[in-house]
Amino acid sequence: MSDTVMRQWQMLRMVPRGPSKIGTTDIKQGLAAEGFEVTQRTIQRDLEKFSTIFPLECDDRSKPYGWYWSKDSGTLDIPGMDSHTALAFYLAEQHLAPILPRETVKQLSPHFLTARNMLNKLQKETGATAWADKVRVLRQGPDLSTPDVKPEVQHEVYTALLLNRLLDVEYKPRGAKETKSYTITPLGLVLKNGIFYLPCTIGDYTDIRLLTLHRLLSAIKLDIPATIPKSFNLDNYIASGELNFEVGSEITLKAIISRDVAFHLGERQLSPKQKLTEQPDGSYKLEAKVLETSELRFWLRGYDEEVEVLEPQELRNKLYESAKSLVSKYENL
């Protein structure tokens, strides 16, 4: 495949589905990041040529102009979707659609439709029961709704991350009555329990802050390159426990747990450094090196009488005080 064809194919892949749009400046920067050096005029000519063949449209109501795929256009996939890819998209739709912002689901909907059509076609050809009748994806815990993220905010954040640009944002911190205005350097995006977290630095400060996407009231990508701290690595940041809302350092958790909890932890370890020892009464002693986080405390409380924390003493005391408070609330009914 020639460099020109590869560049044009990459260019077409960068164009979003409407109502999102992308300008030739951002396309030029995106192509440069992939190793393709080309002028904006060449990009403009290519897009105009392809718009006579494909459902590409240009919003020229105001500058900078923006290109986008028609909302009703199909997917442009080479090669076409096979049965395994269709199955992957079907599972992604079932599993991810409930926790992704609506705008993301809209962008993926043509792929989901293609996948469903492919699987339906296979059903007709083979006479087998439809895959949709054979597979279900369930989530643990209550089926909590996902906070809405403004589509225009999501688009600006994603584009800034892709092109490594600064963002001007209006943000309303949790519990605050007034919004804050920041210029931020977005460093990554993490989806956890249906909420998008945005690690970033603010202004000239170098400490890593954590914003939630649904609390961004507005976001505008700036044409200013972002300077990423050399020491920042998203995987290391996650491993540090920041997204588990750390309240202490690493601890050696010792607890007496029921057989059922031990069976659960035998299949899904609490920590790589975990030890389970059966006791004479059929219970188990758990020893594990873990970060002390608010999520760990929440997990321990969730097992009620099936878990008794022995050490560290400070954690045992906190759980004891929490249990006393809970008992007093029920006694007062």
mmCIF file of C-alpha atoms in Angstrom:
data_model
loop_
_atom_site.group_PDB
_atom_site.id
_atom_site.type_symbol
_atom_site.label_atom_id
_atom_site.label_comp_id
_atom_site.label_asym_id
_atom_site.label_seq_id
_atom_site.Cartn_x
_atom_site.Cartn_y
_atom_site.Cartn_z
ATOM 1 C CA MET A 1 0.000 0.000 0.000
ATOM 2 C CA SER A 2 1.421 3.408 -0.973
ATOM 3 C CA ASP A 3 2.157 6.120 1.582
ATOM 4 C CA THR A 4 -0.513 8.309 -0.011
ATOM 5 C CA VAL A 5 -3.222 5.668 0.402
ATOM 6 C CA MET A 6 -2.128 4.950 3.994
ATOM 7 C CA ARG A 7 -2.174 8.678 4.798
ATOM 8 C CA GLN A 8 -5.623 9.150 3.257
ATOM 9 C CA TRP A 9 -6.979 6.102 5.057
ATOM 10 C CA GLN A 10 -5.621 7.402 8.370
ATOM 11 C CA MET A 11 -7.131 10.823 7.598
ATOM 12 C CA LEU A 12 -10.595 9.326 6.985
ATOM 13 C CA ARG A 13 -10.365 7.377 10.250
ATOM 14 C CA MET A 14 -9.733 10.642 12.141
ATOM 15 C CA VAL A 15 -12.964 12.245 10.926
ATOM 16 C CA PRO A 16 -15.668 11.810 13.605
ATOM 17 C CA ARG A 17 -19.345 11.122 13.119
ATOM 18 C CA GLY A 18 -21.603 14.176 13.352
ATOM 19 C CA PRO A 19 -22.419 16.273 15.330
ATOM 20 C CA SER A 20 -18.741 16.124 16.316
ATOM 21 C CA LYS A 21 -16.335 17.569 13.751
ATOM 22 C CA ILE A 22 -12.618 18.065 13.145
ATOM 23 C CA GLY A 23 -10.707 20.811 11.339
ATOM 24 C CA THR A 24 -7.836 20.424 8.899
ATOM 25 C CA THR A 25 -5.397 21.863 11.466
ATOM 26 C CA ASP A 26 -6.147 19.053 13.919
ATOM 27 C CA ILE A 27 -6.045 16.476 11.110
ATOM 28 C CA LYS A 28 -2.620 17.778 10.066
ATOM 29 C CA GLN A 29 -1.357 17.492 13.651
ATOM 30 C CA GLY A 30 -2.831 14.003 14.016
ATOM 31 C CA LEU A 31 -1.231 12.835 10.771
ATOM 32 C CA ALA A 32 2.109 14.307 11.845
ATOM 33 C CA ALA A 33 1.898 12.262 15.049
ATOM 34 C CA GLU A 34 1.532 9.158 12.835
ATOM 35 C CA GLY A 35 4.532 10.136 10.719
ATOM 36 C CA PHE A 36 2.706 11.707 7.756
ATOM 37 C CA GLU A 37 3.848 15.217 6.820
ATOM 38 C CA VAL A 38 1.333 16.954 4.548
ATOM 39 C CA THR A 39 -0.003 20.470 3.966
ATOM 40 C CA GLN A 40 -3.440 21.622 5.070
ATOM 41 C CA ARG A 41 -4.240 22.439 1.451
ATOM 42 C CA THR A 42 -3.594 18.821 0.450
ATOM 43 C CA ILE A 43 -5.821 17.615 3.289
ATOM 44 C CA GLN A 44 -8.553 20.017 2.171
ATOM 45 C CA ARG A 45 -8.344 18.797 -1.433
ATOM 46 C CA ASP A 46 -8.454 15.149 -0.331
ATOM 47 C CA LEU A 47 -11.507 15.718 1.851
ATOM 48 C CA GLU A 48 -13.334 17.606 -0.896
ATOM 49 C CA LYS A 49 -12.577 14.766 -3.337
ATOM 50 C CA PHE A 50 -13.690 12.043 -0.928
ATOM 51 C CA SER A 51 -16.893 13.965 -0.072
ATOM 52 C CA THR A 52 -18.077 13.238 -3.630
ATOM 53 C CA ILE A 53 -17.687 9.493 -2.983
ATOM 54 C CA PHE A 54 -18.365 9.037 0.732
ATOM 55 C CA PRO A 55 -20.945 10.640 3.074
ATOM 56 C CA LEU A 56 -18.443 13.265 4.288
ATOM 57 C CA GLU A 57 -19.783 16.700 5.117
ATOM 58 C CA CYS A 58 -18.229 20.056 6.000
ATOM 59 C CA ASP A 59 -19.621 22.557 8.489
ATOM 60 C CA ASP A 60 -18.606 25.854 6.894
ATOM 61 C CA ARG A 61 -20.950 28.110 8.833
ATOM 62 C CA SER A 62 -18.052 29.569 10.794
ATOM 63 C CA LYS A 63 -14.291 29.261 10.897
ATOM 64 C CA PRO A 64 -12.485 27.024 11.563
ATOM 65 C CA TYR A 65 -14.484 24.711 9.276
ATOM 66 C CA GLY A 66 -15.075 21.194 10.531
ATOM 67 C CA TRP A 67 -15.433 17.881 8.706
ATOM 68 C CA TYR A 68 -17.591 14.993 9.862
ATOM 69 C CA TRP A 69 -19.243 11.793 8.696
ATOM 70 C CA SER A 70 -22.985 11.991 8.148
ATOM 71 C CA LYS A 71 -24.805 10.710 11.231
ATOM 72 C CA ASP A 72 -26.680 8.146 9.138
ATOM 73 C CA SER A 73 -23.634 6.832 7.281
ATOM 74 C CA GLY A 74 -22.472 3.251 7.678
ATOM 75 C CA THR A 75 -19.048 2.209 8.869
ATOM 76 C CA LEU A 76 -16.037 2.337 6.577
ATOM 77 C CA ASP A 77 -14.227 -0.889 7.425
ATOM 78 C CA ILE A 78 -11.479 -2.560 5.412
ATOM 79 C CA PRO A 79 -11.513 -5.504 5.642
ATOM 80 C CA GLY A 80 -15.185 -6.112 6.393
ATOM 81 C CA MET A 81 -16.357 -7.334 9.772
ATOM 82 C CA ASP A 82 -16.043 -11.102 10.273
ATOM 83 C CA SER A 83 -18.016 -13.252 12.707
ATOM 84 C CA HIS A 84 -15.448 -13.048 15.530
ATOM 85 C CA THR A 85 -15.243 -9.255 15.262
ATOM 86 C CA ALA A 86 -19.040 -9.079 15.174
ATOM 87 C CA LEU A 87 -19.207 -11.168 18.346
ATOM 88 C CA ALA A 88 -16.700 -8.859 20.070
ATOM 89 C CA PHE A 89 -18.759 -5.785 19.133
ATOM 90 C CA TYR A 90 -21.964 -7.462 20.278
ATOM 91 C CA LEU A 91 -20.466 -8.224 23.703
ATOM 92 C CA ALA A 92 -19.019 -4.695 23.884
ATOM 93 C CA GLU A 93 -22.477 -3.247 23.240
ATOM 94 C CA GLN A 94 -24.065 -5.390 25.946
ATOM 95 C CA HIS A 95 -21.325 -4.814 28.497
ATOM 96 C CA LEU A 96 -20.147 -1.264 27.811
ATOM 97 C CA ALA A 97 -23.212 0.594 26.551
ATOM 98 C CA PRO A 98 -24.762 0.893 30.049
ATOM 99 C CA ILE A 99 -21.625 2.532 31.470
ATOM 100 C CA LEU A 100 -20.441 4.669 28.549
ATOM 101 C CA PRO A 101 -21.663 8.220 27.918
ATOM 102 C CA ARG A 102 -24.405 8.418 25.340
ATOM 103 C CA GLU A 103 -22.204 10.259 22.854
ATOM 104 C CA THR A 104 -19.697 7.408 22.847
ATOM 105 C CA VAL A 105 -22.451 4.871 22.255
ATOM 106 C CA LYS A 106 -23.719 7.006 19.354
ATOM 107 C CA GLN A 107 -20.274 6.975 17.769
ATOM 108 C CA LEU A 108 -20.122 3.179 18.055
ATOM 109 C CA SER A 109 -23.724 2.495 17.043
ATOM 110 C CA PRO A 110 -22.934 1.850 13.344
ATOM 111 C CA HIS A 111 -20.427 -0.836 14.386
ATOM 112 C CA PHE A 112 -22.965 -2.347 16.795
ATOM 113 C CA LEU A 113 -25.580 -2.408 14.018
ATOM 114 C CA THR A 114 -23.152 -4.052 11.591
ATOM 115 C CA ALA A 115 -22.307 -6.674 14.234
ATOM 116 C CA ARG A 116 -25.960 -7.485 14.916
ATOM 117 C CA ASN A 117 -26.664 -7.799 11.201
ATOM 118 C CA MET A 118 -23.684 -10.130 10.793
ATOM 119 C CA LEU A 119 -24.800 -12.379 13.666
ATOM 120 C CA ASN A 120 -28.390 -12.421 12.385
ATOM 121 C CA LYS A 121 -27.100 -13.398 8.960
ATOM 122 C CA LEU A 122 -25.160 -16.297 10.482
ATOM 123 C CA GLN A 123 -28.280 -17.427 12.317
ATOM 124 C CA LYS A 124 -30.279 -17.544 9.080
ATOM 125 C CA GLU A 125 -27.523 -19.399 7.235
ATOM 126 C CA THR A 126 -26.874 -22.021 9.928
ATOM 127 C CA GLY A 127 -30.271 -22.284 11.596
ATOM 128 C CA ALA A 128 -28.572 -22.006 15.001
ATOM 129 C CA THR A 129 -30.072 -20.105 17.924
ATOM 130 C CA ALA A 130 -29.136 -16.418 17.787
ATOM 131 C CA TRP A 131 -26.112 -15.458 19.879
ATOM 132 C CA ALA A 132 -28.241 -12.767 21.495
ATOM 133 C CA ASP A 133 -30.302 -15.561 23.083
ATOM 134 C CA LYS A 134 -27.239 -17.375 24.447
ATOM 135 C CA VAL A 135 -25.200 -14.710 26.232
ATOM 136 C CA ARG A 136 -25.929 -12.273 29.050
ATOM 137 C CA VAL A 137 -23.641 -9.785 30.829
ATOM 138 C CA LEU A 138 -24.497 -8.847 34.405
ATOM 139 C CA ARG A 139 -22.927 -6.331 36.748
ATOM 140 C CA GLN A 140 -22.322 -6.784 40.460
ATOM 141 C CA GLY A 141 -24.300 -4.698 42.921
ATOM 142 C CA PRO A 142 -27.230 -2.316 42.356
ATOM 143 C CA ASP A 143 -27.754 -1.161 38.783
ATOM 144 C CA LEU A 144 -26.732 2.452 39.409
ATOM 145 C CA SER A 145 -27.239 4.999 36.645
ATOM 146 C CA THR A 146 -24.215 6.513 34.904
ATOM 147 C CA PRO A 147 -23.702 10.288 35.319
ATOM 148 C CA ASP A 148 -24.328 12.185 32.085
ATOM 149 C CA VAL A 149 -21.320 13.726 30.374
ATOM 150 C CA LYS A 150 -21.952 16.616 27.995
ATOM 151 C CA PRO A 151 -21.175 15.427 24.438
ATOM 152 C CA GLU A 152 -19.318 18.625 23.590
ATOM 153 C CA VAL A 153 -17.216 18.300 26.744
ATOM 154 C CA GLN A 154 -16.366 14.687 25.977
ATOM 155 C CA HIS A 155 -15.378 15.588 22.414
ATOM 156 C CA GLU A 156 -13.051 18.404 23.526
ATOM 157 C CA VAL A 157 -11.424 16.266 26.221
ATOM 158 C CA TYR A 158 -10.878 13.325 23.886
ATOM 159 C CA THR A 159 -9.457 15.584 21.164
ATOM 160 C CA ALA A 160 -7.113 17.325 23.610
ATOM 161 C CA LEU A 161 -5.845 13.957 24.847
ATOM 162 C CA LEU A 162 -5.370 12.692 21.301
ATOM 163 C CA LEU A 163 -3.501 15.786 20.115
ATOM 164 C CA ASN A 164 -1.736 16.514 23.424
ATOM 165 C CA ARG A 165 -3.266 19.968 23.957
ATOM 166 C CA LEU A 166 -4.241 22.122 26.947
ATOM 167 C CA LEU A 167 -7.875 22.540 27.996
ATOM 168 C CA ASP A 168 -9.793 25.488 29.426
ATOM 169 C CA VAL A 169 -12.502 24.037 31.670
ATOM 170 C CA GLU A 170 -15.317 25.110 33.950
ATOM 171 C CA TYR A 171 -15.501 22.613 36.817
ATOM 172 C CA LYS A 172 -17.846 22.224 39.763
ATOM 173 C CA PRO A 173 -16.082 20.321 42.555
ATOM 174 C CA ARG A 174 -18.051 17.888 44.657
ATOM 175 C CA GLY A 175 -20.160 19.731 47.231
ATOM 176 C CA ALA A 176 -19.144 23.170 45.933
ATOM 177 C CA LYS A 177 -21.751 25.845 45.211
ATOM 178 C CA GLU A 178 -19.660 27.717 42.656
ATOM 179 C CA THR A 179 -17.755 26.594 39.589
ATOM 180 C CA LYS A 180 -14.002 26.935 39.134
ATOM 181 C CA SER A 181 -12.141 27.956 35.972
ATOM 182 C CA TYR A 182 -8.942 26.052 35.213
ATOM 183 C CA THR A 183 -6.443 25.612 32.427
ATOM 184 C CA ILE A 184 -5.458 21.976 32.674
ATOM 185 C CA THR A 185 -3.033 19.518 31.118
ATOM 186 C CA PRO A 186 -5.038 16.292 30.597
ATOM 187 C CA LEU A 187 -2.868 13.241 31.271
ATOM 188 C CA GLY A 188 -5.235 10.337 30.707
ATOM 189 C CA LEU A 189 -8.749 9.018 31.108
ATOM 190 C CA VAL A 190 -9.839 6.194 33.417
ATOM 191 C CA LEU A 191 -13.294 4.601 33.517
ATOM 192 C CA LYS A 192 -14.136 3.123 36.902
ATOM 193 C CA ASN A 193 -17.560 1.983 38.089
ATOM 194 C CA GLY A 194 -19.316 4.012 35.402
ATOM 195 C CA ILE A 195 -17.443 7.251 36.149
ATOM 196 C CA PHE A 196 -14.766 8.825 33.961
ATOM 197 C CA TYR A 197 -11.788 10.202 35.890
ATOM 198 C CA LEU A 198 -9.393 12.683 34.298
ATOM 199 C CA PRO A 199 -5.897 12.830 35.861
ATOM 200 C CA CYS A 200 -4.414 16.223 35.058
ATOM 201 C CA THR A 201 -2.234 19.087 36.225
ATOM 202 C CA ILE A 202 -3.712 22.552 36.763
ATOM 203 C CA GLY A 203 -2.001 25.741 35.612
ATOM 204 C CA ASP A 204 1.699 25.773 36.435
ATOM 205 C CA TYR A 205 1.375 23.277 39.281
ATOM 206 C CA THR A 206 2.969 19.847 38.822
ATOM 207 C CA ASP A 207 0.962 17.809 41.349
ATOM 208 C CA ILE A 208 -1.545 15.408 39.791
ATOM 209 C CA ARG A 209 -5.195 16.261 40.348
ATOM 210 C CA LEU A 210 -8.211 14.062 39.616
ATOM 211 C CA LEU A 211 -11.301 15.555 37.955
ATOM 212 C CA THR A 212 -14.509 13.712 37.050
ATOM 213 C CA LEU A 213 -15.784 14.209 33.530
ATOM 214 C CA HIS A 214 -19.452 14.631 34.474
ATOM 215 C CA ARG A 215 -18.589 17.623 36.686
ATOM 216 C CA LEU A 216 -17.042 19.507 33.766
ATOM 217 C CA LEU A 217 -19.594 22.111 32.733
ATOM 218 C CA SER A 218 -17.551 23.188 29.713
ATOM 219 C CA ALA A 219 -14.252 22.363 28.026
ATOM 220 C CA ILE A 220 -12.401 24.090 25.197
ATOM 221 C CA LYS A 221 -9.318 22.618 23.563
ATOM 222 C CA LEU A 222 -6.540 25.170 23.168
ATOM 223 C CA ASP A 223 -4.014 25.193 20.324
ATOM 224 C CA ILE A 224 -1.262 25.103 22.939
ATOM 225 C CA PRO A 225 0.859 21.947 23.264
ATOM 226 C CA ALA A 226 0.608 20.285 26.658
ATOM 227 C CA THR A 227 3.772 19.516 28.619
ATOM 228 C CA ILE A 228 3.399 16.086 30.222
ATOM 229 C CA PRO A 229 5.443 15.578 33.418
ATOM 230 C CA LYS A 230 8.322 13.231 32.561
ATOM 231 C CA SER A 231 7.672 11.156 35.654
ATOM 232 C CA PHE A 232 3.989 10.561 34.846
ATOM 233 C CA ASN A 233 2.863 7.105 33.748
ATOM 234 C CA LEU A 234 -0.850 6.277 33.792
ATOM 235 C CA ASP A 235 -0.375 2.642 34.836
ATOM 236 C CA ASN A 236 1.954 3.651 37.678
ATOM 237 C CA TYR A 237 -0.534 6.315 38.746
ATOM 238 C CA ILE A 238 -3.345 3.749 38.923
ATOM 239 C CA ALA A 239 -1.095 1.260 40.749
ATOM 240 C CA SER A 240 -0.272 3.916 43.347
ATOM 241 C CA GLY A 241 -3.832 3.642 44.676
ATOM 242 C CA GLU A 242 -4.974 7.175 43.875
ATOM 243 C CA LEU A 243 -8.115 5.899 42.165
ATOM 244 C CA ASN A 244 -8.895 3.696 45.160
ATOM 245 C CA PHE A 245 -8.964 6.871 47.253
ATOM 246 C CA GLU A 246 -6.069 6.041 49.502
ATOM 247 C CA VAL A 247 -6.410 6.982 53.172
ATOM 248 C CA GLY A 248 -3.223 5.349 54.433
ATOM 249 C CA SER A 249 -0.110 3.487 53.380
ATOM 250 C CA GLU A 250 0.395 -0.206 52.627
ATOM 251 C CA ILE A 251 -0.709 -2.385 55.529
ATOM 252 C CA THR A 252 -0.586 -6.060 56.432
ATOM 253 C CA LEU A 253 -4.239 -6.944 56.824
ATOM 254 C CA LYS A 254 -4.947 -9.832 59.201
ATOM 255 C CA ALA A 255 -8.503 -11.065 59.598
ATOM 256 C CA ILE A 256 -10.616 -14.082 60.473
ATOM 257 C CA ILE A 257 -12.967 -14.801 57.580
ATOM 258 C CA SER A 258 -15.726 -17.316 56.914
ATOM 259 C CA ARG A 259 -15.309 -20.318 54.630
ATOM 260 C CA ASP A 260 -17.450 -18.624 51.951
ATOM 261 C CA VAL A 261 -15.276 -15.502 51.934
ATOM 262 C CA ALA A 262 -12.148 -17.667 51.854
ATOM 263 C CA PHE A 263 -13.509 -19.547 48.841
ATOM 264 C CA HIS A 264 -14.190 -16.227 47.104
ATOM 265 C CA LEU A 265 -10.670 -14.942 47.833
ATOM 266 C CA GLY A 266 -9.222 -18.246 46.681
ATOM 267 C CA GLU A 267 -10.607 -17.502 43.224
ATOM 268 C CA ARG A 268 -10.155 -13.720 43.230
ATOM 269 C CA GLN A 269 -7.216 -12.717 45.390
ATOM 270 C CA LEU A 270 -7.327 -9.558 47.437
ATOM 271 C CA SER A 271 -3.597 -9.182 46.903
ATOM 272 C CA PRO A 272 -0.752 -11.066 45.183
ATOM 273 C CA LYS A 273 0.765 -11.241 48.672
ATOM 274 C CA GLN A 274 -2.128 -13.159 50.220
ATOM 275 C CA LYS A 275 -2.142 -16.142 52.579
ATOM 276 C CA LEU A 276 -5.157 -18.184 53.726
ATOM 277 C CA THR A 277 -4.808 -20.568 56.705
ATOM 278 C CA GLU A 278 -7.654 -22.836 57.771
ATOM 279 C CA GLN A 279 -8.556 -22.655 61.476
ATOM 280 C CA PRO A 280 -9.798 -25.508 63.732
ATOM 281 C CA ASP A 281 -13.383 -24.157 63.694
ATOM 282 C CA GLY A 282 -13.540 -24.134 59.868
ATOM 283 C CA SER A 283 -12.923 -20.411 59.454
ATOM 284 C CA TYR A 284 -9.784 -19.042 57.797
ATOM 285 C CA LYS A 285 -7.112 -16.579 58.775
ATOM 286 C CA LEU A 286 -6.354 -14.069 56.038
ATOM 287 C CA GLU A 287 -3.032 -12.245 55.725
ATOM 288 C CA ALA A 288 -2.557 -9.848 52.817
ATOM 289 C CA LYS A 289 -0.470 -6.784 52.001
ATOM 290 C CA VAL A 290 -2.858 -4.116 50.695
ATOM 291 C CA LEU A 291 -3.208 -0.349 50.466
ATOM 292 C CA GLU A 292 -5.491 1.095 53.106
ATOM 293 C CA THR A 293 -8.180 2.807 51.078
ATOM 294 C CA SER A 294 -11.764 3.906 51.534
ATOM 295 C CA GLU A 295 -12.734 1.176 49.067
ATOM 296 C CA LEU A 296 -11.022 -1.468 51.231
ATOM 297 C CA ARG A 297 -13.007 -0.309 54.267
ATOM 298 C CA PHE A 298 -16.211 -0.367 52.219
ATOM 299 C CA TRP A 299 -15.413 -3.911 51.070
ATOM 300 C CA LEU A 300 -14.734 -5.111 54.635
ATOM 301 C CA ARG A 301 -17.972 -3.574 55.953
ATOM 302 C CA GLY A 302 -19.899 -5.286 53.162
ATOM 303 C CA TYR A 303 -19.164 -8.735 54.633
ATOM 304 C CA ASP A 304 -20.579 -7.834 58.076
ATOM 305 C CA GLU A 305 -20.035 -10.677 60.562
ATOM 306 C CA GLU A 306 -18.223 -12.862 58.021
ATOM 307 C CA VAL A 307 -15.018 -10.848 58.467
ATOM 308 C CA GLU A 308 -13.280 -9.872 61.719
ATOM 309 C CA VAL A 309 -10.251 -7.625 61.266
ATOM 310 C CA LEU A 310 -7.467 -8.422 63.735
ATOM 311 C CA GLU A 311 -4.726 -6.096 62.511
ATOM 312 C CA PRO A 312 -3.780 -3.362 62.108
ATOM 313 C CA GLN A 313 -5.333 -2.207 65.359
ATOM 314 C CA GLU A 314 -6.145 1.261 64.013
ATOM 315 C CA LEU A 315 -8.252 -0.216 61.190
ATOM 316 C CA ARG A 316 -9.935 -2.616 63.640
ATOM 317 C CA ASN A 317 -10.828 0.344 65.873
ATOM 318 C CA LYS A 318 -12.302 2.315 62.969
ATOM 319 C CA LEU A 319 -14.465 -0.607 61.898
ATOM 320 C CA TYR A 320 -15.543 -1.134 65.509
ATOM 321 C CA GLU A 321 -16.633 2.506 65.849
ATOM 322 C CA SER A 322 -18.469 2.263 62.535
ATOM 323 C CA ALA A 323 -20.272 -0.889 63.672
ATOM 324 C CA LYS A 324 -21.269 0.745 66.988
ATOM 325 C CA SER A 325 -22.676 3.727 65.108
ATOM 326 C CA LEU A 326 -24.676 1.456 62.826
ATOM 327 C CA VAL A 327 -26.094 -0.527 65.753
ATOM 328 C CA SER A 328 -27.141 2.658 67.545
ATOM 329 C CA LYS A 329 -29.053 3.845 64.474
ATOM 330 C CA TYR A 330 -31.054 0.619 64.294
ATOM 331 C CA GLU A 331 -31.608 0.519 68.089
ATOM 332 C CA ASN A 332 -33.210 3.966 67.928
ATOM 333 C CA LEU A 333 -35.960 2.797 65.552
#
